[in-house]
CSV table of C-alpha atoms in Angstrom, one decimal:
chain,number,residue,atom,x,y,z
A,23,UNK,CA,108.5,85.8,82.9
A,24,UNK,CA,110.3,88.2,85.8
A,25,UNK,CA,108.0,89.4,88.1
A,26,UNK,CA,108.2,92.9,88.1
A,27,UNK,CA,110.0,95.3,90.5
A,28,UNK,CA,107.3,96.6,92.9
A,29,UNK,CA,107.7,100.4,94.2
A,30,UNK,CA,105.0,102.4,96.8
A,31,UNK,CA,105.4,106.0,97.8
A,32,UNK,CA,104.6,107.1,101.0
A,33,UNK,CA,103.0,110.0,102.5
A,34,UNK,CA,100.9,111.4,105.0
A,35,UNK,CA,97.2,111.2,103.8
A,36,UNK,CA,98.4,110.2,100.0
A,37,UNK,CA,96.8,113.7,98.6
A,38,UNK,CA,100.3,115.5,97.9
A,39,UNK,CA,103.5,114.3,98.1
A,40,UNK,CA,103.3,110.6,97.2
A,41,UNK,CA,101.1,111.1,94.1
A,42,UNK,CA,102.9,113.6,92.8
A,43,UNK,CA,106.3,111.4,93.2
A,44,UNK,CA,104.4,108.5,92.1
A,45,UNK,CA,103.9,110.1,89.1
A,46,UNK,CA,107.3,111.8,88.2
A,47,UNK,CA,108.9,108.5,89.0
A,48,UNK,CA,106.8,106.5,86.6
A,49,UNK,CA,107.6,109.3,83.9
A,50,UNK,CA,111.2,108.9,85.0
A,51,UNK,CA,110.2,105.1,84.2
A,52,UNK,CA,109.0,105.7,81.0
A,53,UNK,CA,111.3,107.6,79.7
A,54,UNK,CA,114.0,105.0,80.5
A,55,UNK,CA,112.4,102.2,78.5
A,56,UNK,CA,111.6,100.5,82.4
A,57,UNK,CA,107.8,100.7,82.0
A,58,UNK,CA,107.4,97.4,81.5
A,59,UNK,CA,109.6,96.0,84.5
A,60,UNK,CA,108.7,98.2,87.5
A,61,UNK,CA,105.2,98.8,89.1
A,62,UNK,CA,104.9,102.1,90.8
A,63,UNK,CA,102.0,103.1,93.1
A,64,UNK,CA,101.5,105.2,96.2
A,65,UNK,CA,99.3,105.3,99.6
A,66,UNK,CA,99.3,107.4,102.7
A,67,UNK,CA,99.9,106.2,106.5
A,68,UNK,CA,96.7,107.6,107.2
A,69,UNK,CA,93.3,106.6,105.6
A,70,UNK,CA,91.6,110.3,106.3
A,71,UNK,CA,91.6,111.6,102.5
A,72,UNK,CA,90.9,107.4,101.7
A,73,UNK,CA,89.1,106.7,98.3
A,74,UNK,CA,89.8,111.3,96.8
A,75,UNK,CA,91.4,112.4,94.4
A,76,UNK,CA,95.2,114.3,94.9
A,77,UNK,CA,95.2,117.7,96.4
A,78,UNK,CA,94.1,120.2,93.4
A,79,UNK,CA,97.4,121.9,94.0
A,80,UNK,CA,99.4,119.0,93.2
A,81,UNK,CA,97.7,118.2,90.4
A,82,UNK,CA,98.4,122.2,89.1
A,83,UNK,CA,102.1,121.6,89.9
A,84,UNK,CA,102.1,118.2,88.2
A,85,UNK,CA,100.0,119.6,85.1
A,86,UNK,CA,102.8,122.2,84.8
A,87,UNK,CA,105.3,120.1,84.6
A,88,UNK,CA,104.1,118.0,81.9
A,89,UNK,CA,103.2,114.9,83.9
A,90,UNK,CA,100.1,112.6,83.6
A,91,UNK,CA,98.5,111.9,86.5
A,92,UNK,CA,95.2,109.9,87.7
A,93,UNK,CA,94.9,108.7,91.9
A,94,UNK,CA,92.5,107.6,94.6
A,95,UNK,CA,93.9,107.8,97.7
A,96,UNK,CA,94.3,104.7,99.8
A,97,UNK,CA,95.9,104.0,103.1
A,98,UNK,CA,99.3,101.8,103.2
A,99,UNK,CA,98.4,98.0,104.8
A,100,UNK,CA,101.4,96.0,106.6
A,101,UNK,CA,100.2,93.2,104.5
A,102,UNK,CA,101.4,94.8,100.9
A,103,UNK,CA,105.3,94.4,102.4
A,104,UNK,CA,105.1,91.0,100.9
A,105,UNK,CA,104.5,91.9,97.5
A,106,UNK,CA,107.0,95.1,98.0
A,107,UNK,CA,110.6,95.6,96.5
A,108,UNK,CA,110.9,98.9,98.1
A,109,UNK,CA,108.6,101.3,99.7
A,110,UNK,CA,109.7,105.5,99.5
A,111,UNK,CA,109.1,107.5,102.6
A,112,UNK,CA,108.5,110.9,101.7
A,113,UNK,CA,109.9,112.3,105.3
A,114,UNK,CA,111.6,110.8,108.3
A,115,UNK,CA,108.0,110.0,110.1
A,116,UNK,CA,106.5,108.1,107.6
A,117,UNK,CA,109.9,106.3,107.4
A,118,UNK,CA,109.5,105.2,111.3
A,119,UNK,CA,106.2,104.1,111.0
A,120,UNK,CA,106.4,102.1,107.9
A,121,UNK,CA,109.4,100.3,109.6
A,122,UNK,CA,107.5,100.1,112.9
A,123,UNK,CA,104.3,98.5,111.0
A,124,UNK,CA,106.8,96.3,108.9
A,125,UNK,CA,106.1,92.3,109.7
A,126,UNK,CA,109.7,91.2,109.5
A,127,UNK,CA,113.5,93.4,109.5
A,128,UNK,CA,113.7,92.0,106.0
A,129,UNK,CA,110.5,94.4,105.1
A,130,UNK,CA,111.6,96.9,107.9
A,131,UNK,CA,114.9,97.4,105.1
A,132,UNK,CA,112.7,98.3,102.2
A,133,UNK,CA,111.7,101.4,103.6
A,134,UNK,CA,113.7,104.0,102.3
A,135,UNK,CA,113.7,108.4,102.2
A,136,UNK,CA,113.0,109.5,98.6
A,137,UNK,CA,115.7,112.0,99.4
A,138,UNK,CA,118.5,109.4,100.3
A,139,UNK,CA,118.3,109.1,96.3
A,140,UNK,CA,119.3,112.6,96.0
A,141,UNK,CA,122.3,114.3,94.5
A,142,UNK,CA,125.4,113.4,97.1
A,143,UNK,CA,123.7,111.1,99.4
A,144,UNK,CA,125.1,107.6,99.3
A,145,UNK,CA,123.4,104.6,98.1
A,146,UNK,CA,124.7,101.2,99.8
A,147,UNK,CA,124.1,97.4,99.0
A,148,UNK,CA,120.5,95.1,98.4
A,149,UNK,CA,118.7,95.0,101.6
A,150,UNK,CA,118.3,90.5,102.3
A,151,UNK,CA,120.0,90.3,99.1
A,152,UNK,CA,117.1,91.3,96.6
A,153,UNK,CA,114.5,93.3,98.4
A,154,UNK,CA,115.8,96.7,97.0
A,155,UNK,CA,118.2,99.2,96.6
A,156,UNK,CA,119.3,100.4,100.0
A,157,UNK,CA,120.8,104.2,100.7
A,158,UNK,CA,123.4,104.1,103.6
A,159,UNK,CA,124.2,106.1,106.1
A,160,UNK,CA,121.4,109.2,105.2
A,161,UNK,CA,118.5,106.3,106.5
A,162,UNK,CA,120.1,105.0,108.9
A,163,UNK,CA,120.0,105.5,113.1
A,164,UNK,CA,120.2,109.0,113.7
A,165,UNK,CA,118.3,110.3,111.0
A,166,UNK,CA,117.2,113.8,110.8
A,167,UNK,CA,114.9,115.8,108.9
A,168,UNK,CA,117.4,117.0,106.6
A,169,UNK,CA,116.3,114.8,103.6
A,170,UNK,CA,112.5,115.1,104.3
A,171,UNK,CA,110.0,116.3,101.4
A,172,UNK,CA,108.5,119.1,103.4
A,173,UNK,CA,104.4,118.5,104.3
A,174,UNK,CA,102.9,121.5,101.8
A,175,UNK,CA,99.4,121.1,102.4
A,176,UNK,CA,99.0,124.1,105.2
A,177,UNK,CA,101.1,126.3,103.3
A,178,UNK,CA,100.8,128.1,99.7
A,179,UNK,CA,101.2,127.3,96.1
A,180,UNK,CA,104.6,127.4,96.3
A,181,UNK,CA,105.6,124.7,99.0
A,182,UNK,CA,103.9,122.3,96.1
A,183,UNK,CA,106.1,123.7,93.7
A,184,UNK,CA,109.7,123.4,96.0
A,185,UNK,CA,108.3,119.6,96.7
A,186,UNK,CA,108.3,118.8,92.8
A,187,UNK,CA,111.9,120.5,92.5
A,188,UNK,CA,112.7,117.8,95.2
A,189,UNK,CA,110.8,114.8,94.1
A,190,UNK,CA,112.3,115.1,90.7
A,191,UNK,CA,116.0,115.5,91.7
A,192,UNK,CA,116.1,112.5,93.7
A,193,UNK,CA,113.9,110.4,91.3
A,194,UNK,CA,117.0,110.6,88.9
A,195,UNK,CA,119.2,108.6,91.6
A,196,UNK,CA,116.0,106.7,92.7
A,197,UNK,CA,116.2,105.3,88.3
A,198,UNK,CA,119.4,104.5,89.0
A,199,UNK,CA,119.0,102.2,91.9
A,200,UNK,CA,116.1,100.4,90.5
A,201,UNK,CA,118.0,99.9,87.2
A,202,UNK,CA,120.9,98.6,89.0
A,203,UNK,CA,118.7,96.5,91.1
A,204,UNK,CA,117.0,94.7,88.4
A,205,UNK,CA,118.5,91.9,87.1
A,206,UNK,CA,121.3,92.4,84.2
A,207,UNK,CA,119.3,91.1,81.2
A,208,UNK,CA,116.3,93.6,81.3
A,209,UNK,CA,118.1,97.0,81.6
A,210,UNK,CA,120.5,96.9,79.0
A,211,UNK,CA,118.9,99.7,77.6
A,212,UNK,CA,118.0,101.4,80.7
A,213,UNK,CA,119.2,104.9,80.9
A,214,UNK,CA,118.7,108.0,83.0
A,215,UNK,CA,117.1,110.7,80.9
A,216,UNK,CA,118.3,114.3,80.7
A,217,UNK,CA,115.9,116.3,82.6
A,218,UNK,CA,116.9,119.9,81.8
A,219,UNK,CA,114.0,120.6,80.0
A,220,UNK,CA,111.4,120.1,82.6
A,221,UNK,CA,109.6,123.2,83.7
A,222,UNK,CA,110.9,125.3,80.2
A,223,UNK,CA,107.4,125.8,78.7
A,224,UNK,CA,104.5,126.0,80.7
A,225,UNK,CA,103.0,128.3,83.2
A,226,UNK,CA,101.6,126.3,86.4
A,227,UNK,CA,98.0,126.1,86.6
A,228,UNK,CA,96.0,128.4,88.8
A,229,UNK,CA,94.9,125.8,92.0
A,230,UNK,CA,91.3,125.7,93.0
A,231,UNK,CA,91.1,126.6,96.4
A,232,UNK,CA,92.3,124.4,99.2
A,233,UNK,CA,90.0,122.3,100.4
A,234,UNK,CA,90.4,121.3,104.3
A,235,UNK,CA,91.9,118.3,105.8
């Protein structure tokens, strides 16, 4: 039986931004009939908000958008690389630090920006062969923050909102990596959904109010 393909977002203190693209990408999953062949969790770089729930306004923004969602926050270990296809920085600083805490330059190229997935930004060849899909040049030397997933936690409702609008458009490119990445025979009918519908029905949920760092 194939091992499966093994994804972990990455954020801050894993309250915000990497559960919420944690769960759009394994709705994205889902949807494409890859359930079954990819793992997708998340953790932070910090273990402050270590063993709580996601930020009530991410779970609003995620409610709202029709996605399921259930997290305990948990701080990213060097020791997971191992067991790692390919592990999503949510800005530029996670993606130094994960590469910095990385054992080896084989795990070092498995760290990745989300937003090199993203509409126009280019998506190069397997990192040691079959670690992971690899975007080239957008996560490269010279990286700016131009492809970062903006920190919302100090901000209002509606930096959560403009983070989900970001996390889903480069989870579609994101599918498309994976699926390309996994070997021939299990994504023959793999398919990148239409998304147009997202958002159309529902009102977001009124967030409890913010609770501190």
């Amino acid at each position: 039986m194939t091992a499966p393909f093994r994804i972990c977002f990455v954020c801050t203190g894993n309250i915000c931004r990497s559960p919420m693209a944690e769960s759009v990408f394994r709705a994205r999953l889902t949807e494409a009939g890859l359930d079954g062949l990819v793992e997708v969790d998340s953790a932070g770089t910090g273990g402050w908000h270590e063993g709580d729930g996601a930020d009530p306004r991410t779970v609003a923004v995620l409610r709202a958008g029709g996605y399921e969602h259930a997290h305990t926050a948990r701080q990213f270990q060097a020791s997971w690389f191992d067991r790692l296809d390919l592990v999503i920085a949510l800005d530029s600083g996670h993606l130094r630090e994960l590469r910095r805490l990385a054992p080896t330059a084989r795990d070092a190229a498995k760290v990745q920006l989300l937003r090199a997935y993203g509409p126009g930004e280019a998506t190069g060849p397997m990192a040691g062969g079959a670690s992971g899909p690899v975007p080239a040049p957008a996560s490269g030397p010279g990286l700016s923050d131009d492809l970062d997933v903006p920190d919302p936690y100090y901000g209002g409702f509606e930096g959560f909102e403009e983070c989900l609008e970001m996390v889903e458009t480069a989870s579609d490119g994101l599918l498309a990596a994976v699926s390309a990445a996994l070997p021939a025979h299990t994504v023959v009918t793999a398919r990148v959904p239409d998304h147009d519908h997202r958002h159309a029905a529902r009102e977001p949920e009124q967030p409890q109010e913010k609770e501190s760092a």
